C-alpha cells in the first residue's frame, strides 16, 4: 500500500490540486452570480425610488385643495357595520384641454372604527390619492427631470455608470433619454413603481456590470486565490521534497556502493600482503618482507586518502575551512599542475596561456586541487585532448577546461555539482570516484568569491570566473 501511494503520489497531488481549483472556481462563480443579482436588485430599488420621488414631488404641485370630513354613511353607500363612520378624502385637480378648462373632483372612501382617525391613516389616504391623481392626469413624463431623481438615488447607492431611459405607452415609444438603444447598454430593467400610468412602461438601460460585480467580490476572490495558491504551492513543494528525498536515497546508495567498492581493493591488498608475510615468508627474507610492506603502505595511503576525501565534505559545509590566500601567478600554477598530470596520461593537454602575467589572491593548495579535479575529470570522461584557456575580461579572470568528449546530458548538467552525485552509468565502475570532486571544486571557487559552471556547449566545458584586480 505504501509503495502504491509512493509510486502514484504525482497523481494524488494532481487530483487534489484539480479538486481544490474546481471548488474555488465554483465558489467564485456562485459568489459572482450572487453579487451580480444583488447589484441588479440595488439598481432596481434605486430606479424605483427615483421614480417615486419624482412623482411624489409632482403630486404635491398638482393638488390644489384637500380636506377630510366625517359624516354618516349615505343610504346608497353599503357598509358592513352601521356603527362605522366614513371618512372622505376629497381633492380637486386641474385638467386642461385644448378648448376649455375643467375641474374634476375625486372622492375616496375610507371606513374607520374611530371618530378621529390617526395621522398615519390620513397619510396613507393621501399617498393613495396622489397615486390615483397622477395616474389619471399624467400622460407624459419629463425624463431629464426624472433622471435627476434617479441620479440622486444612484449616488446614494454608490452606483456610478451612465444609463438610458425609454418610456412607452401601449407599446409605443413616447420619449427616451440618453439614447437607450446604444449597444453599450447590455442590460435593461423595467420600473415596478405604482405611480406610472396604466398601460405604460418605463425601462432603464445600463452597461455591463461585470467589472462592477468583480469589484464587489474582489476581497473574496483574492482570498480564494491566495488559499488556492498556498495549497498548490504546499502540495508541489511536498512533491519536490519527496523527489529530493528519493534522489538523496539513490545518491546515498550509490555512494555507499562506490565507497564499498573503493575500500575493498586496498583492504584486500593489505590483507593479502600481511598473509604473504605470515605464510609465505617463513625464512624471514628481508627483500620479500620489504616488498609486502611497501605494497601495504601504498594501499593504506590510498585508504587514508579515501577517508580524507569523505571527511572533507563535512568541513566544506561549515565555517571551519579557512582559506590561506596569497598573491599567486595563475599561469605558473596551472602550468605546474599540467606538468604533474601529463606524466600519468597519454592524452594531450593544451594550455593557451596569456601573454601578460595574471596575479590573483588564491589559496594555492585548494585552488590547485580544483584545477587537478577538473583536468582529472576531463581525462577520465572526456576525449583525447583537453584544452585549458586563461584570460581576463571586464575585470574578471576567466579559466576554462574543455575536453573533446561526448558531453553531459542536459538533464544531468545541474546535478553534477551536488554532493556525492555521479552521472548514472548502470552501476558500472569503469572510473573510480565518489561524486565529491565537482562539489569540492565549486565550494572552493565560491569561497574565493567566484563561480564555477558548466557552459551549455556540445563539448564539456567548465568555466571558472574570479574577480580580477590588476
Coordinates of C-alpha atoms in Angstrom, one line a residue:
X1 CA 0.0 0.0 0.0
X2 CA 2.8 2.4 0.9
X3 CA 4.6 1.5 -2.3
X4 CA 1.5 2.1 -4.4
X5 CA 0.9 5.5 -2.7
X6 CA 4.6 6.5 -3.2
X7 CA 4.7 5.5 -6.8
X8 CA 1.4 7.3 -7.6
X9 CA 2.0 10.4 -5.4
X10 CA 2.0 12.7 -8.5
X11 CA -1.4 11.5 -9.5
X12 CA -2.8 12.1 -6.0
X13 CA -1.3 15.6 -5.8
X14 CA -2.7 16.4 -9.3
X15 CA -6.1 15.1 -8.3
X16 CA -6.1 17.2 -5.1
X17 CA -5.0 20.3 -7.0
X18 CA -7.7 19.9 -9.6
X19 CA -10.4 19.3 -6.9
X20 CA -9.1 22.4 -4.9
X21 CA -9.1 24.6 -8.0
X22 CA -12.5 23.3 -9.1
X23 CA -14.1 24.0 -5.7
X24 CA -12.6 27.5 -5.7
X25 CA -13.8 28.3 -9.2
X26 CA -17.3 27.0 -8.4
X27 CA -17.4 29.1 -5.2
X28 CA -16.2 32.2 -7.1
X29 CA -18.7 31.7 -9.9
X30 CA -21.5 31.3 -7.3
X31 CA -20.3 34.3 -5.4
X32 CA -20.1 36.3 -8.6
X33 CA -23.7 35.4 -9.6
X34 CA -24.9 36.3 -6.1
X35 CA -23.2 39.7 -6.2
X36 CA -24.5 40.3 -9.7
X37 CA -28.1 39.7 -8.6
X38 CA -27.6 41.8 -5.5
X39 CA -26.3 44.6 -7.7
X40 CA -29.2 44.3 -10.1
X41 CA -31.6 44.4 -7.2
X42 CA -29.9 47.6 -5.9
X43 CA -30.2 49.2 -9.3
X44 CA -33.9 48.2 -9.4
X45 CA -34.5 49.7 -6.0
X46 CA -32.7 52.9 -6.8
X47 CA -34.5 53.2 -10.1
X48 CA -38.0 52.7 -8.5
X49 CA -37.1 55.1 -5.6
X50 CA -36.1 57.8 -8.0
X51 CA -39.4 57.4 -9.9
X52 CA -41.3 57.5 -6.7
X53 CA -39.5 60.7 -5.6
X54 CA -40.2 62.3 -8.9
X55 CA -43.9 61.5 -8.8
X56 CA -44.2 62.5 -5.1
X57 CA -42.9 66.0 -5.8
X58 CA -45.1 66.1 -8.9
X59 CA -48.2 65.3 -6.9
X60 CA -47.5 68.0 -4.3
X61 CA -47.5 70.6 -7.1
X62 CA -50.7 69.3 -8.7
X63 CA -53.0 69.1 -5.6
X64 CA -54.9 72.4 -5.2
X65 CA -57.0 71.6 -2.1
X66 CA -57.7 68.8 0.3
X67 CA -60.0 68.3 3.3
X68 CA -61.1 65.5 5.5
X69 CA -64.6 65.2 6.8
X70 CA -66.5 62.8 8.9
X71 CA -70.1 62.0 8.2
X72 CA -72.6 59.2 8.5
X73 CA -72.6 56.8 5.5
X74 CA -75.3 57.8 2.9
X75 CA -78.1 55.4 2.0
X76 CA -76.6 54.4 -1.3
X77 CA -73.2 53.5 0.2
X78 CA -73.0 50.0 1.6
X79 CA -71.4 49.5 4.9
X80 CA -70.5 46.3 6.8
X81 CA -71.1 47.9 10.1
X82 CA -73.7 50.7 10.6
X83 CA -71.7 52.0 13.5
X84 CA -68.7 52.8 11.3
X85 CA -68.4 56.3 10.1
X86 CA -67.0 57.1 6.7
X87 CA -64.0 59.4 6.3
X88 CA -63.9 61.1 2.9
X89 CA -60.7 62.4 1.4
X90 CA -61.6 65.0 -1.3
X91 CA -59.2 66.7 -3.6
X92 CA -59.6 68.9 -6.6
X93 CA -57.2 68.8 -9.5
X94 CA -57.0 70.9 -12.6
X95 CA -57.2 69.3 -16.0
X96 CA -56.7 71.4 -19.2
X97 CA -57.9 70.5 -22.6
X98 CA -57.3 72.3 -25.9
X99 CA -60.7 74.1 -25.7
X100 CA -61.6 74.7 -22.1
X101 CA -60.6 74.3 -18.5
X102 CA -62.4 71.8 -16.5
X103 CA -62.2 70.9 -12.9
X104 CA -62.8 67.4 -11.7
X105 CA -63.4 66.2 -8.2
X106 CA -62.4 62.9 -6.8
X107 CA -63.7 61.3 -3.6
X108 CA -62.0 58.4 -1.8
X109 CA -64.0 56.4 0.8
X110 CA -62.3 55.0 3.8
X111 CA -64.0 53.4 6.8
X112 CA -62.8 53.6 10.3
X113 CA -64.0 52.4 13.7
X114 CA -62.7 55.6 15.3
X115 CA -64.3 59.0 15.1
X116 CA -60.9 60.7 14.9
X117 CA -58.5 58.8 12.5
X118 CA -54.9 58.8 13.3
X119 CA -52.2 60.8 11.4
X120 CA -50.8 57.7 9.8
X121 CA -54.2 56.7 8.5
X122 CA -54.7 60.1 6.9
X123 CA -51.2 60.0 5.4
X124 CA -52.0 56.6 3.8
X125 CA -55.1 58.0 2.2
X126 CA -53.1 61.0 0.9
X127 CA -50.5 58.7 -0.6
X128 CA -53.2 56.6 -2.3
X129 CA -54.9 59.8 -3.6
X130 CA -51.7 61.1 -5.0
X131 CA -51.1 57.8 -6.9
X132 CA -54.6 57.8 -8.4
X133 CA -54.5 61.5 -9.3
X134 CA -51.1 61.2 -11.1
X135 CA -52.1 58.0 -12.9
X136 CA -55.3 59.7 -14.2
X137 CA -53.7 63.0 -15.1
X138 CA -50.2 62.3 -16.4
X139 CA -49.8 61.2 -20.0
X140 CA -46.1 62.0 -20.5
X141 CA -43.0 62.1 -18.3
X142 CA -40.2 64.6 -18.2
X143 CA -37.4 62.1 -18.5
X144 CA -34.4 64.6 -18.0
X145 CA -36.0 65.8 -14.8
X146 CA -36.8 62.3 -13.6
X147 CA -33.1 61.4 -14.4
X148 CA -32.0 63.9 -11.7
X149 CA -34.0 62.0 -9.1
X150 CA -32.6 58.7 -10.4
X151 CA -29.1 60.1 -10.2
X152 CA -29.6 61.2 -6.6
X153 CA -30.6 57.6 -5.7
X154 CA -27.7 56.2 -7.7
X155 CA -25.3 58.4 -5.8
X156 CA -26.8 57.2 -2.5
X157 CA -26.4 53.6 -3.6
X158 CA -22.9 54.2 -4.9
X159 CA -23.7 53.4 -8.5
X160 CA -21.5 55.2 -10.9
X161 CA -22.4 54.4 -14.5
X162 CA -24.3 56.0 -17.4
X163 CA -27.8 54.8 -18.3
X164 CA -30.6 55.4 -20.8
X165 CA -34.4 55.7 -20.2
X166 CA -37.2 54.6 -22.5
X167 CA -40.9 55.5 -21.8
X168 CA -43.5 53.6 -23.8
X169 CA -47.3 53.6 -23.7
X170 CA -49.4 51.0 -25.3
X171 CA -46.2 49.6 -26.8
X172 CA -45.4 52.9 -28.5
X173 CA -42.4 55.0 -27.7
X174 CA -43.4 58.2 -26.0
X175 CA -40.0 59.6 -25.1
X176 CA -36.4 58.5 -24.4
X177 CA -33.3 59.7 -22.6
X178 CA -29.6 59.3 -23.5
X179 CA -30.1 57.0 -26.5
X180 CA -31.3 53.8 -24.8
X181 CA -30.7 51.9 -28.0
X182 CA -26.9 52.3 -27.7
X183 CA -25.0 49.0 -27.9
X184 CA -23.1 49.8 -24.8
X185 CA -26.3 49.2 -22.8
X186 CA -26.2 45.5 -22.3
X187 CA -28.8 45.2 -19.6
X188 CA -32.3 46.5 -19.0
X189 CA -34.8 46.6 -16.2
X190 CA -38.4 47.8 -16.0
X191 CA -39.8 50.0 -13.3
X192 CA -42.2 48.5 -10.8
X193 CA -43.4 51.8 -9.5
X194 CA -47.1 52.0 -8.9
X195 CA -47.1 55.7 -9.9
X196 CA -46.8 55.0 -13.6
X197 CA -50.0 55.4 -15.7
X198 CA -51.8 52.3 -16.8
X199 CA -50.6 50.6 -20.0
X200 CA -47.3 52.4 -19.7
X201 CA -43.7 51.1 -19.2
X202 CA -40.5 52.9 -18.1
X203 CA -37.3 51.0 -18.8
X204 CA -33.8 51.6 -17.6
X205 CA -30.9 50.6 -19.9
X206 CA -27.4 50.3 -18.3
X207 CA -24.0 48.9 -19.4
X208 CA -22.4 45.6 -18.5
X209 CA -21.8 45.4 -14.7
X210 CA -19.1 42.6 -14.9
X211 CA -16.3 44.7 -13.5
X212 CA -18.5 46.4 -11.0
X213 CA -19.6 42.9 -9.8
X214 CA -16.0 41.7 -9.7
X215 CA -15.1 44.8 -7.6
X216 CA -17.9 43.9 -5.2
X217 CA -16.5 40.4 -4.6
X218 CA -12.8 41.3 -5.0
X219 CA -11.9 40.5 -1.4
X220 CA -13.4 37.0 -1.6
X221 CA -11.7 36.3 -5.0
X222 CA -8.3 37.4 -3.6
X223 CA -8.7 35.3 -0.5
X224 CA -9.8 32.3 -2.6
X225 CA -6.8 32.9 -5.0
X226 CA -4.3 33.1 -2.1
X227 CA -5.8 30.0 -0.5
X228 CA -5.6 28.1 -3.8
X229 CA -2.0 29.2 -4.4
X230 CA -1.0 28.2 -0.9
X231 CA -2.5 24.8 -1.2
X232 CA -1.0 24.2 -4.7
X233 CA 2.4 25.5 -3.5
X234 CA 2.4 23.3 -0.5
X235 CA 1.4 20.2 -2.5
X236 CA 4.1 20.7 -5.1
X237 CA 6.6 21.6 -2.5
X238 CA 5.7 18.3 -0.8
X239 CA 6.2 16.6 -4.2
X240 CA 9.6 18.3 -4.5
X241 CA 10.7 17.2 -1.1
X242 CA 9.6 13.6 -1.8
X243 CA 11.5 13.6 -5.0
X244 CA 14.5 15.2 -3.4
X245 CA 14.5 12.6 -0.6
X246 CA 14.1 9.8 -3.2
X247 CA 17.1 11.3 -5.1
X248 CA 19.1 11.5 -1.9
X249 CA 18.3 7.9 -1.2
X250 CA 19.6 6.9 -4.6
X251 CA 22.7 9.0 -4.2
X252 CA 23.3 7.6 -0.7
X253 CA 23.0 4.0 -2.0
X254 CA 25.3 4.8 -4.9
X255 CA 27.8 6.5 -2.6
X256 CA 27.8 3.5 -0.3
X257 CA 28.3 1.2 -3.2
X258 CA 31.2 3.3 -4.6
X259 CA 32.8 3.6 -1.2
X260 CA 32.5 -0.1 -0.5
X261 CA 34.0 -0.8 -3.9
X262 CA 36.9 1.6 -3.3
X263 CA 37.6 0.3 0.2
X264 CA 37.6 -3.3 -0.8
X265 CA 40.6 -3.0 -3.0
X266 CA 43.1 -1.6 -0.5
X267 CA 41.8 -3.7 2.3
X268 CA 42.1 -6.9 0.2
X269 CA 45.6 -6.0 -1.0
X270 CA 46.8 -5.1 2.5
X271 CA 45.2 -8.4 3.9
X272 CA 46.9 -10.4 1.1
X273 CA 50.3 -8.7 1.8
X274 CA 50.1 -9.5 5.5
X275 CA 49.0 -13.0 4.8
X276 CA 52.0 -13.4 2.4
X277 CA 54.4 -12.2 5.2
X278 CA 52.8 -14.6 7.6
X279 CA 52.6 -17.7 5.4
X280 CA 55.0 -17.3 2.5
X281 CA 57.9 -15.7 4.2
X282 CA 58.8 -18.4 6.7
X283 CA 62.5 -17.8 6.1
X284 CA 62.1 -14.1 7.0
X285 CA 63.6 -12.9 3.8
X286 CA 64.2 -9.1 4.1
X287 CA 63.5 -8.3 0.5
X288 CA 60.2 -10.2 0.3
X289 CA 59.2 -8.6 3.6
X290 CA 60.1 -5.1 2.4
X291 CA 58.1 -5.7 -0.9
X292 CA 55.0 -6.8 1.0
X293 CA 55.3 -3.9 3.4
X294 CA 55.7 -1.4 0.5
X295 CA 52.5 -2.8 -1.1
X296 CA 50.6 -2.5 2.2
X297 CA 51.9 1.0 2.8
X298 CA 50.9 2.1 -0.8
X299 CA 47.3 0.9 -0.4
X300 CA 47.0 2.1 3.2
X301 CA 47.9 5.6 1.9
X302 CA 45.2 5.2 -0.7
X303 CA 42.8 4.2 2.0
X304 CA 43.8 7.2 4.0
X305 CA 43.1 9.5 1.0
X306 CA 39.7 8.0 0.6
X307 CA 38.8 8.7 4.2
X308 CA 40.2 12.2 4.0
X309 CA 38.1 12.9 0.9
X310 CA 34.9 11.8 2.7
X311 CA 35.8 13.9 5.8
X312 CA 36.5 16.9 3.5
X313 CA 32.8 17.2 2.6
X314 CA 31.7 17.9 6.2
X315 CA 34.4 20.6 6.6
X316 CA 33.4 22.3 3.3
X317 CA 29.8 22.9 4.6
X318 CA 31.0 24.5 7.8
X319 CA 33.0 27.7 8.6
X320 CA 35.9 25.6 9.7
X321 CA 37.6 25.8 6.3
X322 CA 39.7 28.9 6.3
X323 CA 41.5 29.8 3.1
X324 CA 45.1 31.0 3.2
X325 CA 45.1 33.4 0.3
X326 CA 48.2 34.8 -1.2
X327 CA 49.0 36.6 -4.4
X328 CA 49.9 33.9 -7.0
X329 CA 50.8 33.8 -10.6
X330 CA 48.0 31.7 -12.0
X331 CA 49.8 30.9 -15.2
X332 CA 52.7 29.2 -13.4
X333 CA 50.3 27.5 -11.0
X334 CA 48.2 25.9 -13.9
X335 CA 51.4 25.0 -15.9
X336 CA 52.8 23.2 -12.8
X337 CA 49.6 21.2 -12.4
X338 CA 49.5 20.2 -16.0
X339 CA 53.1 19.0 -15.9
X340 CA 52.4 16.7 -12.9
X341 CA 49.3 15.3 -14.5
X342 CA 50.8 14.9 -18.0
X343 CA 53.3 12.3 -16.7
X344 CA 50.5 9.8 -15.9
X345 CA 48.4 10.2 -19.0
X346 CA 48.8 9.8 -22.8
X347 CA 46.1 12.3 -23.6
X348 CA 47.1 15.7 -24.9
X349 CA 46.7 18.7 -22.6
X350 CA 47.0 22.1 -24.3
X351 CA 47.3 25.3 -22.3
X352 CA 46.6 28.6 -24.1
X353 CA 48.3 30.9 -21.7
X354 CA 48.0 34.7 -21.8
X355 CA 50.9 37.0 -22.8
X356 CA 50.5 39.0 -19.6
X357 CA 51.1 37.7 -16.1
X358 CA 47.8 37.2 -14.2
X359 CA 48.1 37.6 -10.5
X360 CA 45.3 36.7 -8.1
X361 CA 44.8 36.2 -4.4
X362 CA 44.1 32.4 -4.0
X363 CA 44.7 29.6 -1.6
X364 CA 47.4 27.7 -3.6
X365 CA 46.7 24.3 -2.1
X366 CA 42.9 24.3 -2.6
X367 CA 43.0 26.2 -5.9
X368 CA 45.5 23.7 -7.3
X369 CA 43.2 20.9 -6.2
X370 CA 40.4 22.4 -8.1
X371 CA 42.5 22.6 -11.3
X372 CA 43.6 19.0 -10.8
X373 CA 40.0 17.8 -10.2
X374 CA 38.8 19.4 -13.5
X375 CA 41.7 18.1 -15.5
X376 CA 41.3 14.7 -13.9
X377 CA 37.6 14.5 -14.8
X378 CA 38.4 15.6 -18.4
X379 CA 40.9 12.7 -18.6
X380 CA 38.5 10.2 -17.2
X381 CA 35.4 11.1 -19.0
X382 CA 36.5 13.3 -21.9
X383 CA 38.1 12.7 -25.3
X384 CA 41.8 12.5 -26.3
X385 CA 42.5 16.3 -26.0
X386 CA 42.0 18.7 -23.1
X387 CA 42.2 22.4 -23.7
X388 CA 42.8 25.0 -20.9
X389 CA 42.3 28.7 -21.6
X390 CA 43.2 31.6 -19.2
X391 CA 42.4 35.2 -19.9
X392 CA 40.9 38.4 -18.4
X393 CA 37.9 40.3 -19.5
X394 CA 35.8 43.1 -17.9
X395 CA 37.7 43.0 -14.7
X396 CA 37.3 39.2 -14.3
X397 CA 39.6 36.2 -14.6
X398 CA 38.2 33.5 -16.9
X399 CA 39.6 30.0 -16.8
X400 CA 38.0 27.2 -18.9
X401 CA 38.8 23.5 -19.1
X402 CA 37.3 21.9 -22.2
X403 CA 37.6 18.3 -23.5
X404 CA 36.6 16.6 -26.8
X405 CA 34.3 14.1 -25.2
X406 CA 30.6 13.4 -25.9
X407 CA 29.5 15.9 -23.3
X408 CA 27.0 15.6 -20.4
X409 CA 23.2 15.2 -20.9
X410 CA 21.1 18.3 -20.3
X411 CA 19.2 16.5 -17.5
X412 CA 22.4 15.9 -15.6
X413 CA 24.1 19.3 -16.0
X414 CA 22.9 20.9 -12.8
X415 CA 23.1 17.8 -10.7
X416 CA 26.8 17.1 -11.3
X417 CA 27.7 19.7 -8.7
X418 CA 25.6 18.1 -6.0
X419 CA 27.4 16.3 -3.2
X420 CA 28.0 12.5 -3.8
X421 CA 26.2 12.8 -7.2
X422 CA 27.6 10.8 -10.1
X423 CA 26.2 10.6 -13.6
X424 CA 24.3 7.2 -13.8
X425 CA 26.3 4.6 -15.6
X426 CA 24.1 1.5 -14.9
X427 CA 26.1 0.6 -11.8
X428 CA 29.3 0.2 -13.7
X429 CA 32.5 1.2 -12.0
X430 CA 34.7 1.8 -15.1
X431 CA 36.0 5.0 -13.4
X432 CA 36.5 5.4 -9.7
X433 CA 35.1 8.2 -7.7
X434 CA 32.6 9.3 -5.0
X435 CA 30.9 12.3 -6.6
X436 CA 32.9 14.7 -4.4
X437 CA 35.3 16.4 -6.8
X438 CA 33.0 18.9 -8.6
X439 CA 31.2 19.6 -5.3
X440 CA 34.5 20.4 -3.7
X441 CA 35.7 22.5 -6.7
X442 CA 32.6 24.7 -6.8
X443 CA 32.6 25.2 -3.0
X444 CA 36.3 26.3 -3.1
X445 CA 35.7 28.7 -6.0
X446 CA 32.6 30.2 -4.3
X447 CA 34.8 30.8 -1.2
X448 CA 37.2 32.7 -3.4
X449 CA 34.3 34.9 -4.5
X450 CA 34.0 33.4 -7.9
X451 CA 31.7 30.9 -9.8
X452 CA 32.2 27.5 -11.4
X453 CA 29.7 26.5 -14.1
X454 CA 29.2 24.1 -16.9
X455 CA 28.7 26.0 -20.2
X456 CA 25.9 24.9 -22.4
X457 CA 28.2 23.6 -25.2
X458 CA 28.2 20.3 -27.1
X459 CA 31.5 19.6 -25.5
X460 CA 32.1 19.5 -21.8
X461 CA 33.5 22.9 -20.8
X462 CA 33.9 24.0 -17.2
X463 CA 34.2 27.8 -16.7
X464 CA 35.8 29.4 -13.6
X465 CA 35.2 33.1 -13.0
X466 CA 37.2 35.0 -10.4
X467 CA 37.4 38.7 -9.5
X468 CA 40.5 40.4 -11.0
X469 CA 42.3 43.4 -9.6
X470 CA 45.0 44.4 -11.9

